[in-house]
Amino acid sequence: GENVEQHPSTLSVQEGDSAVIKCTYSDSASNYFPWYKQELGKRPQLIIDIRSNVGEKKDQRIAVTLNKTAKHFSLHITETQPEDSAVYFCAAAARGSNYKLTFGKGTLLTVNP
Amino acid sequence: GAVVSQHPSRVICKSGTSVKIECRSLDFQATTMFWYRQFPKQSLMLMATSNEGSKATYEQGVEKDKFLINHASLTLSTLTVTSAHPEDSSFYICSARDFDGSADTQYFGPGTRLTVL
């Protein structure tokens, strides 16, 4: 089955700096890669996703890049703000698996004011 | 995005009792819903895939007789934890798959915190 590795497990940045979280996946059939933000005790919120037919997607301060050959994808947050502090999860899914998501272990992002 | 509700948000029960958790897609029909369990400071672990009108598909190591899943309509799936024990205490989250004609997206419910005494 699919295996998703996520790094780093914790990340601390100063407000205004950029943050980058990286994930690798093992199943070459995976073609959907969402990123979720989860605040303590809350539901995971979809913040951005990318499908395998594109290499990059951007939404304001958030961008995701995908390298299918190397089987890795990354989340980039620019101009970080304290409210960006949360746990971020990457995930991978394949159409053939009913789009069942396999999650990375998560990254605790702390943005210091 | 689409909205998924979950009820109850929190439940405390005695060991040996059964607990039912409901997951509803409020503004879309979901032929597929997923049930996850999340322990503190850990990632989401998929328990089972719930398909409307058919039996759920369970992940390896998840007891289907202990975690009963029913997906009787396109907007409702239920998870029943039978004969709950303290080790079943966890945060249970459902998600619903929304297909808009061109792309699939999963939206999560707010979760149910189960505490078994």
Coordinates of C-alpha atoms in Angstrom, one line a residue, chain A residues 35 50 54-57 63-67 72-76:
Chain A
W35 CA -2.7 19.4 2.4
I50 CA -2.7 19.3 -6.3
V54 CA 0.2 19.9 -12.8
G55 CA 3.5 20.6 -11.2
E56 CA 2.6 23.7 -9.1
K57 CA -0.4 25.4 -7.6
A63 CA 1.8 27.0 -2.8
V64 CA 2.3 23.4 -3.4
T65 CA 4.8 21.8 -5.8
L66 CA 4.8 18.2 -7.1
N67 CA 7.6 16.2 -8.6
H72 CA 7.7 14.1 -3.6
F73 CA 5.5 17.2 -3.0
S74 CA 6.0 20.3 -0.8
L75 CA 4.0 22.9 0.9
H76 CA 5.3 26.5 0.9

